[in-house]
Short mmCIF file of C-alpha atoms and ligand atoms in Angstrom, two decimals:
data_model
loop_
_atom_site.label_atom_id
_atom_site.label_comp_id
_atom_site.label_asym_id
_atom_site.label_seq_id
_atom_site.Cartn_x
_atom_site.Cartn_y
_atom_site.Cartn_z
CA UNK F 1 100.57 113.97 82.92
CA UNK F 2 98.21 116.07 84.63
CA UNK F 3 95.60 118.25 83.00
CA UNK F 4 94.90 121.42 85.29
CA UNK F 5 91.36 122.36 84.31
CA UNK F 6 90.76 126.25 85.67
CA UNK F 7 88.80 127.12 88.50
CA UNK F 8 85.71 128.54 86.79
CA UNK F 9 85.67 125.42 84.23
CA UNK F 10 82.25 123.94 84.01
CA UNK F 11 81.23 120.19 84.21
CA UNK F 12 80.62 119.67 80.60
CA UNK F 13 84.16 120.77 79.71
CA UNK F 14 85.69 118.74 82.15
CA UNK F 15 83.60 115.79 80.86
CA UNK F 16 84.86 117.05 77.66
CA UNK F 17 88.66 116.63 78.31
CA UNK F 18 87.88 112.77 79.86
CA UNK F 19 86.26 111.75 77.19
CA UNK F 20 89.21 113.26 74.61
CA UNK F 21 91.86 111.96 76.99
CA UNK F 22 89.90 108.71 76.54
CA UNK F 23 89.46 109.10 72.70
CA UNK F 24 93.36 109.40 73.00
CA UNK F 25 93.64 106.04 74.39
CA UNK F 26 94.78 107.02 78.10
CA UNK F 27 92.56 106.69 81.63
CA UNK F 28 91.43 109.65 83.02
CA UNK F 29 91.37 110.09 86.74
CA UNK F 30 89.86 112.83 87.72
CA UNK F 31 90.38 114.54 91.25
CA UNK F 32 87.95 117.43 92.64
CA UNK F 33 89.82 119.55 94.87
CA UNK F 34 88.11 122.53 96.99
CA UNK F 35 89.34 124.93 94.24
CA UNK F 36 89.64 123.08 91.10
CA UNK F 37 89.68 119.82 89.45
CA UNK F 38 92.80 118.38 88.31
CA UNK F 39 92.41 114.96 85.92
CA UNK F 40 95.74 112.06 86.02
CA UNK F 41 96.19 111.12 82.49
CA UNK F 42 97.84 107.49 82.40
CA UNK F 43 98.79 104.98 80.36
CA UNK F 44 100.55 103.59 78.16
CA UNK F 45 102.05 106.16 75.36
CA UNK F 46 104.36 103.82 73.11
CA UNK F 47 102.86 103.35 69.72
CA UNK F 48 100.42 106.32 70.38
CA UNK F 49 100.43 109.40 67.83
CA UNK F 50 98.88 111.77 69.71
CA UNK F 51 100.61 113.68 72.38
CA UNK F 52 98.40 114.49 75.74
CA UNK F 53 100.19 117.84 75.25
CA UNK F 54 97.60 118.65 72.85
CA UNK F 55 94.77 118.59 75.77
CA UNK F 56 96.02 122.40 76.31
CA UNK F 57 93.77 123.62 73.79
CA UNK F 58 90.91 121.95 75.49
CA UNK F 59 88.30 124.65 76.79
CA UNK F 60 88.72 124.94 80.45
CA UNK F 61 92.28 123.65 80.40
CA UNK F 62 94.74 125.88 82.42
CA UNK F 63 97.77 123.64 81.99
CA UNK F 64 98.98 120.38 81.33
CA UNK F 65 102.23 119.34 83.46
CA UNK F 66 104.06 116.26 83.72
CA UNK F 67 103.97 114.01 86.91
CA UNK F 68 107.86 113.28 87.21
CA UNK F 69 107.59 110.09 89.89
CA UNK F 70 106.57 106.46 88.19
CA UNK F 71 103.70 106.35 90.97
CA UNK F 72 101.78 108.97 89.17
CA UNK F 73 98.43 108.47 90.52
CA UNK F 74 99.87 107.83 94.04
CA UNK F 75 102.08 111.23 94.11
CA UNK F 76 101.52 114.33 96.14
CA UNK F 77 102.43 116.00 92.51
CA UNK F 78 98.85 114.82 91.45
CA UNK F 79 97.24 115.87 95.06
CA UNK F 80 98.53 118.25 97.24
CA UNK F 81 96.47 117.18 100.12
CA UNK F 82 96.13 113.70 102.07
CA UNK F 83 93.29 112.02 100.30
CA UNK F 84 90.14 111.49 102.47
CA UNK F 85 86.81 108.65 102.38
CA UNK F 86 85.18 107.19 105.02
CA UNK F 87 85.24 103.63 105.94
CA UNK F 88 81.30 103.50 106.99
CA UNK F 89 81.36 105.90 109.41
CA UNK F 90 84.97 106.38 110.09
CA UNK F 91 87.04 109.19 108.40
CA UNK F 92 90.34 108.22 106.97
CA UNK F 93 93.14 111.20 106.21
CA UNK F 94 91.32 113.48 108.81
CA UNK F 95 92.53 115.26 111.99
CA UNK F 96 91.14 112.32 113.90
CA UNK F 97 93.71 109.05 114.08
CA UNK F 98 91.08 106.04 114.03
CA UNK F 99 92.70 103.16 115.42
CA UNK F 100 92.16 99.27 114.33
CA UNK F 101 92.70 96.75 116.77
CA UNK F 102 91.80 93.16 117.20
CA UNK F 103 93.29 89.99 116.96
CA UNK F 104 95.63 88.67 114.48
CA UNK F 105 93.53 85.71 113.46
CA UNK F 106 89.72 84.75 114.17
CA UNK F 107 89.64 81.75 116.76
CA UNK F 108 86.24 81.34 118.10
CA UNK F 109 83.09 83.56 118.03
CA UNK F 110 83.20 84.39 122.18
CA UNK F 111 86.82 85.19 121.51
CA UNK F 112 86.13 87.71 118.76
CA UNK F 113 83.41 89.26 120.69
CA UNK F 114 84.92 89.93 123.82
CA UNK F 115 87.76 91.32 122.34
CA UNK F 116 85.81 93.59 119.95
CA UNK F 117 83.84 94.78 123.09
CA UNK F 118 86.70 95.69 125.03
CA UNK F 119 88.85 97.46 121.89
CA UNK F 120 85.85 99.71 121.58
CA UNK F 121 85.43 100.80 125.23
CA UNK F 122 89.02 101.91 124.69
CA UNK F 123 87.96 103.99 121.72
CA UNK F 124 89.08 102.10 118.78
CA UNK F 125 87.35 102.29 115.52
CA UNK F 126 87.81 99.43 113.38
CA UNK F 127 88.36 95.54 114.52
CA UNK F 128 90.81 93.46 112.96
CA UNK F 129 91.26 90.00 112.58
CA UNK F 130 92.38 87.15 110.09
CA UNK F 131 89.80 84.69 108.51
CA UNK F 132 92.83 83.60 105.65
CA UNK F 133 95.95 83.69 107.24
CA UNK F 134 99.17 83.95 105.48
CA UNK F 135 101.69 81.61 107.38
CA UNK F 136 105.32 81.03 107.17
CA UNK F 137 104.65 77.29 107.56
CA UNK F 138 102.19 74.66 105.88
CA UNK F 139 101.70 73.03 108.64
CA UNK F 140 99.91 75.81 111.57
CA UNK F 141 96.45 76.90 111.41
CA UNK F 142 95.59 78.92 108.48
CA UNK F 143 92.56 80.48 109.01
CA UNK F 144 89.03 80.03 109.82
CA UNK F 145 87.75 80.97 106.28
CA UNK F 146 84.33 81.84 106.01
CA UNK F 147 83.21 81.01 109.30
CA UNK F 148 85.62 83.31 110.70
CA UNK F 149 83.97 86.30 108.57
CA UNK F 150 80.82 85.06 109.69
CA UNK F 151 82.19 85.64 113.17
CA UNK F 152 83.41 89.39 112.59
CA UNK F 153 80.02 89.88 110.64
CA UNK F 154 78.44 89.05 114.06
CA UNK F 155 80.97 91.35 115.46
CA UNK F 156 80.33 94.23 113.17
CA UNK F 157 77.05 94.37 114.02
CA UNK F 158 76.99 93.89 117.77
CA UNK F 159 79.55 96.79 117.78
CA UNK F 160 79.09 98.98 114.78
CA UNK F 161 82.96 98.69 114.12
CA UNK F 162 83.87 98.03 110.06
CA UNK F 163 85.88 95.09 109.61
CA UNK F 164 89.27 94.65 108.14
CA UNK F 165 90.59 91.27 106.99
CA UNK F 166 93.02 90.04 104.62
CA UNK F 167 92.82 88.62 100.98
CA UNK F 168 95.15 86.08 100.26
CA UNK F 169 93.69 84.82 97.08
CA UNK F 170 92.34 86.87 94.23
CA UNK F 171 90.12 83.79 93.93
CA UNK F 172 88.42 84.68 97.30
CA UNK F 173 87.49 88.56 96.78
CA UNK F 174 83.55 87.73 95.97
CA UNK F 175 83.44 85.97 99.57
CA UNK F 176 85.26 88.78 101.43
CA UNK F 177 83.69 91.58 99.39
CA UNK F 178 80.39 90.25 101.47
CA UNK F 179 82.10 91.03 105.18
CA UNK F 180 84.94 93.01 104.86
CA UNK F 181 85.00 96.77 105.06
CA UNK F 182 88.61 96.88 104.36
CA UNK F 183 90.78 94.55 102.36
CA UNK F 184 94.25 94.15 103.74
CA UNK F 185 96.95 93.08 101.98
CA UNK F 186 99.67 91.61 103.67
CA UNK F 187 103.43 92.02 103.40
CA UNK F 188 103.84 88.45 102.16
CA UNK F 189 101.22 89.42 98.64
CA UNK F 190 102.59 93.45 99.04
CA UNK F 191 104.13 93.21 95.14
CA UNK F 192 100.99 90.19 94.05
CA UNK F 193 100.12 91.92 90.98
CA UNK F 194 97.20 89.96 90.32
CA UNK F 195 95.78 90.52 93.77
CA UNK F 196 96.29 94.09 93.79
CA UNK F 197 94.80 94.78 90.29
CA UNK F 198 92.11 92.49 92.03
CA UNK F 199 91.45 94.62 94.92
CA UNK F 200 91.82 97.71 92.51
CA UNK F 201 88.53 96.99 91.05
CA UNK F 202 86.87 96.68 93.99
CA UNK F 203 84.36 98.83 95.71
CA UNK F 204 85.89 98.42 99.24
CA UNK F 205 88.71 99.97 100.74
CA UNK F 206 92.05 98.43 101.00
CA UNK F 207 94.86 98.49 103.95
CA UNK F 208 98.23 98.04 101.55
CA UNK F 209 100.99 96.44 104.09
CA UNK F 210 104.46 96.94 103.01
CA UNK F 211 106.64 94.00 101.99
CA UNK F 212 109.31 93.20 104.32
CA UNK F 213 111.79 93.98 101.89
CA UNK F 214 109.98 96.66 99.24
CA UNK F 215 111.91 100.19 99.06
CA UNK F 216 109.41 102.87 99.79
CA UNK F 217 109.41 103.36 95.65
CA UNK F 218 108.11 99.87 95.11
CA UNK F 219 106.02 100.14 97.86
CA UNK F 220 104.29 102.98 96.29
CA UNK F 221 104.46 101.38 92.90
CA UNK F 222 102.19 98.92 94.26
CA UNK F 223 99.76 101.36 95.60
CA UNK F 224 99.96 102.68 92.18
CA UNK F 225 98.62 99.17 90.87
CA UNK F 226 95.40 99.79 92.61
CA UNK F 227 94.70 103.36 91.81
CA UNK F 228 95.60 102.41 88.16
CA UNK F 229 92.48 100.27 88.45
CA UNK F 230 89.88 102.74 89.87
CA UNK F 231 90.04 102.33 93.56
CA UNK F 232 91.46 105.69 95.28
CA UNK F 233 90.58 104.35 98.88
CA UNK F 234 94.18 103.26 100.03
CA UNK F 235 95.30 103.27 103.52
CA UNK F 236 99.57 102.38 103.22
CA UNK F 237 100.99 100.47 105.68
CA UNK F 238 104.00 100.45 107.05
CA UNK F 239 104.48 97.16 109.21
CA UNK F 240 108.53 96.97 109.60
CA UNK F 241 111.12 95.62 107.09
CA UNK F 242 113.96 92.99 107.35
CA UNK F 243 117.17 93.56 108.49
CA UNK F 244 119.97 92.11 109.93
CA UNK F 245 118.64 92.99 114.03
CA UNK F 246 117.15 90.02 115.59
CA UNK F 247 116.33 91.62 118.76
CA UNK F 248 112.61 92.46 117.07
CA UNK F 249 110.95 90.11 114.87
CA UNK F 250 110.87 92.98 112.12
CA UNK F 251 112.71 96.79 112.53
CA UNK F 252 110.16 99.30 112.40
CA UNK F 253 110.92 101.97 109.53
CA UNK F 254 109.89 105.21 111.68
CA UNK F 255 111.70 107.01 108.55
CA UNK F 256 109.20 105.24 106.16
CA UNK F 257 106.12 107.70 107.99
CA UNK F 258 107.81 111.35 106.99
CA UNK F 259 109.06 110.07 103.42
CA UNK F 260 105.53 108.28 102.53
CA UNK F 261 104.00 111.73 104.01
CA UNK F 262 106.42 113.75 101.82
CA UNK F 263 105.99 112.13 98.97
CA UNK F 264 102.07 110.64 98.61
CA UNK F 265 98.52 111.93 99.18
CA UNK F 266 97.87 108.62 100.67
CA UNK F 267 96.94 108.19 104.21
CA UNK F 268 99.72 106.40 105.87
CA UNK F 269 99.06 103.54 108.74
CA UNK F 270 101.82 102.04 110.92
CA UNK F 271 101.40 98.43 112.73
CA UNK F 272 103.81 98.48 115.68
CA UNK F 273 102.30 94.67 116.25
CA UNK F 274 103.98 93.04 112.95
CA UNK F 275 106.89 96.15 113.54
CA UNK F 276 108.35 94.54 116.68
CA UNK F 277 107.41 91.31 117.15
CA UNK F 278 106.57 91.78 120.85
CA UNK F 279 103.86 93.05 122.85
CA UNK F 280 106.14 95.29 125.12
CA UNK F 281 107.75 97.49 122.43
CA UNK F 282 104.32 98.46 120.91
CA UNK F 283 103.16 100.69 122.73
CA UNK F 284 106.24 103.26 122.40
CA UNK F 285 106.77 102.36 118.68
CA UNK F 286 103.04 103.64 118.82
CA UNK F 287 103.60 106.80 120.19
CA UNK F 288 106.59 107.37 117.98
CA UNK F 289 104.41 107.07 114.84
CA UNK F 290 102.05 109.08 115.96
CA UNK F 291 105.05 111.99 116.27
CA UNK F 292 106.35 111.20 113.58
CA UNK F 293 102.68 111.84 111.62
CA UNK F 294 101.02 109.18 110.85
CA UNK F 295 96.74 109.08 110.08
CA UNK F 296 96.17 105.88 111.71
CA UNK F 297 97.25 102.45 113.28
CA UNK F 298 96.91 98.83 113.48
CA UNK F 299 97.01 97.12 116.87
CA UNK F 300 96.46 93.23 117.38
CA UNK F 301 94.82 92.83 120.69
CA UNK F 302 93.94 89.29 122.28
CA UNK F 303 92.07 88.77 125.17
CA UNK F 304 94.29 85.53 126.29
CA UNK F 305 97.51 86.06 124.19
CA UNK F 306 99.03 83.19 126.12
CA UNK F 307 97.38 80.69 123.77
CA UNK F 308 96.64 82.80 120.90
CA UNK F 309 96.64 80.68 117.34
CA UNK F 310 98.78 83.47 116.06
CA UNK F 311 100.77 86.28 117.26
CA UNK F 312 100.41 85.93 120.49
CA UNK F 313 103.67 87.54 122.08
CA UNK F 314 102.71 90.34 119.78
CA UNK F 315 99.25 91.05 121.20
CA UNK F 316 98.74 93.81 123.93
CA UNK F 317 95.82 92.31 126.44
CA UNK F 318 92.67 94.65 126.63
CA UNK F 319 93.57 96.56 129.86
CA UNK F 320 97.08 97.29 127.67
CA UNK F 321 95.49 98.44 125.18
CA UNK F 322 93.38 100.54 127.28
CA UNK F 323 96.55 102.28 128.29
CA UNK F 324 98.11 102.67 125.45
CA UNK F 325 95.26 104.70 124.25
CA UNK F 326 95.64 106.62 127.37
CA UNK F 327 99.31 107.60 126.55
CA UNK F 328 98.21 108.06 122.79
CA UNK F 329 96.04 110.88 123.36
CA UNK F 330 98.78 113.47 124.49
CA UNK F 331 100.68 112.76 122.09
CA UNK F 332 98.46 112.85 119.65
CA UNK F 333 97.20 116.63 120.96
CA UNK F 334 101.06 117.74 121.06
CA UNK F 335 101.20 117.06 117.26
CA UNK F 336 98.19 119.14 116.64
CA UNK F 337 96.19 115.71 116.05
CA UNK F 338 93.21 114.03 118.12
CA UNK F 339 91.99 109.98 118.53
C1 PEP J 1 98.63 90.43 110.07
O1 PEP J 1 98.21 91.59 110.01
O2 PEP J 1 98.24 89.57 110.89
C2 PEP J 1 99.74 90.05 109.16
C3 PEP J 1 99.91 88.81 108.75
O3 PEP J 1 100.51 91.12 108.84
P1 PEP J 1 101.74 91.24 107.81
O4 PEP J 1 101.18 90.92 106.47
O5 PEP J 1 102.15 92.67 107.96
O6 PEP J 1 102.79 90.26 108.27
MN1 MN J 2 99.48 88.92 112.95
#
């Protein structure tokens, strides 16, 4: 349900109706928009006497509608326009498309820093880079842990670009709540309950991957799991899905970037890196999503992809990258956006 409060309603009786909707046994969520606020009412109803129908008699209350997709917080029903926060200094959702780039894992501290120089000559506003990697096998590196964050820390702060690395382990979020900027969640932990509800009740912002084989409704179910929790600063990602081509190491869902758009307030990422497998397709699967509407990107650059721990035939070298941005900015303008 959501519980329309009128435009002239005053604080007090919107505190009012959270802390009946929360007498009533449900979480409120309440969203200001530029004209009025609207509160998500969620929860569990089974066993519960009261209907949230009642709320209508509130003061302030204009009207009380139901939210007809199971991702209720995550729906565009719930907020008409693309949510917006800031990541530091970075605006997410905005006109501008920031751009994350950076290598797929953390090697070595010279590594991380030349790379993180370079990405931000180009213009991109966020460095990436693995410090717990998910891998298919046992057996190759898996991350430099905490000396790895240690490394982007460095980075951060050399650069003044946020950090966004990815929790593996609901077990770790105490050590990466201490570097990150962003939490990203991979495809591989895209439907780990645990983790998400995890991440949910953190303060920093998360980059949600999609799982190689989640429909776009689970995939937005388990955006739902961390909004349920408290934590409205989601960036979706979509990062290609499985399929029966083997030409590409994943097939890029374009489609995914108009539905998500269509049908969530969430700012939607795509990561042509993970979506193709190989450095040469990126940069036009990167212009596509940017035509097809997207609010931001994830790149992986490396500055010697030839013996890269991870990802290598994936990464674009700097002076790629630099191009890429080049041939991004155009397009960008043509679709009445900016980078
Ligand atoms: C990554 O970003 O390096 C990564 C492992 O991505 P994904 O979870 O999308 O495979
Ligand atoms: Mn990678």
């Amino acid at each position: 349900m959501i519980v329309v409060m009128k435009s002239n309603a005053t604080q007090k009786e919107i505190e009012n109706v959270k802390s009946t909707i929360e007498e009533l046994g449900y979480k409120p969520h309440p969203i200001e928009g530029i004209l009025r606020t609207v509160i998500g009412v969620v929860g569990d109803d089974r066993g519960k006497p009261h209907h949230v129908d009642n709320l209508k008699q509130l003061k302030g209350v204009d009207n009380v509608v139901p939210i007809m997709q199971p991702y209720k917080l995550a729906s565009r029903e719930i907020e008409d326009q693309t949510s917006t926060f800031k990541v530091r200094d970075v605006e997410i959702g905005k006109n501008k498309i920031p751009i994350i780039a950076g290598p797929c894992s953390v090697e070595s501290e010279e590594q991380v820093m030349e790379i993180a120089k370079e990405i931000k000559k180009s213009g991109a506003s966020m460095l990436r880079g693995g410090a717990f990697k998910p891998r298919t096998s046992p057996y190759t590196f898996q991350g430099m842990g905490e000396k790895g964050l240690k490394i982007l820390d460095k980075a951060r702060e050399l650069t003044g670009l946020p950090i966004v690395t990815e929790i593996m382990d609901p077990e770790d979020i105490d050590i990466l709540e201490d570097y990150a900027d962003v939490l990203q969640i991979g495809a591989r932990n895209s439907q780990n309950y645990a983790l998400l509800k995890k991440v949910g009740k953190s303060s920093k912002a998360v980059l949600l991957k999609r799982g190689m084989s989640t429909t776009i409704k689970e995939f937005l179910m388990c955006a739902e799991y961390i909004l349920a929790e408290g934590n409205n600063r989601v960036m979706l990602c979509e990062r290609g899905i499985r399929t029966f081509e083997t030409a590409t190491r994943n097939t890029f869902d374009l489609n995914a970037i108009p539905v998500l758009k269509e049908k969530t307030h969430l700012p939607v990422f795509a990561d042509p890196s993970h979506g193709t497998g190989y450095w040469q397709y990126v940069t036009p699967v990167t212009l596509a999503s940017i035509a097809a509407g997207v609010d931001g990107l994830i790149i992986e650059v490396h500055n010697n992809p030839e013996i890269a721990v991870s990802d290598g035939g994936q990464s674009l070298k700097p002076d790629t990258f630099d191009n890429l941005m080049k041939k991004a900015r155009p397009v960008a303008k043509a679709v009445g956006r900016s980078i």
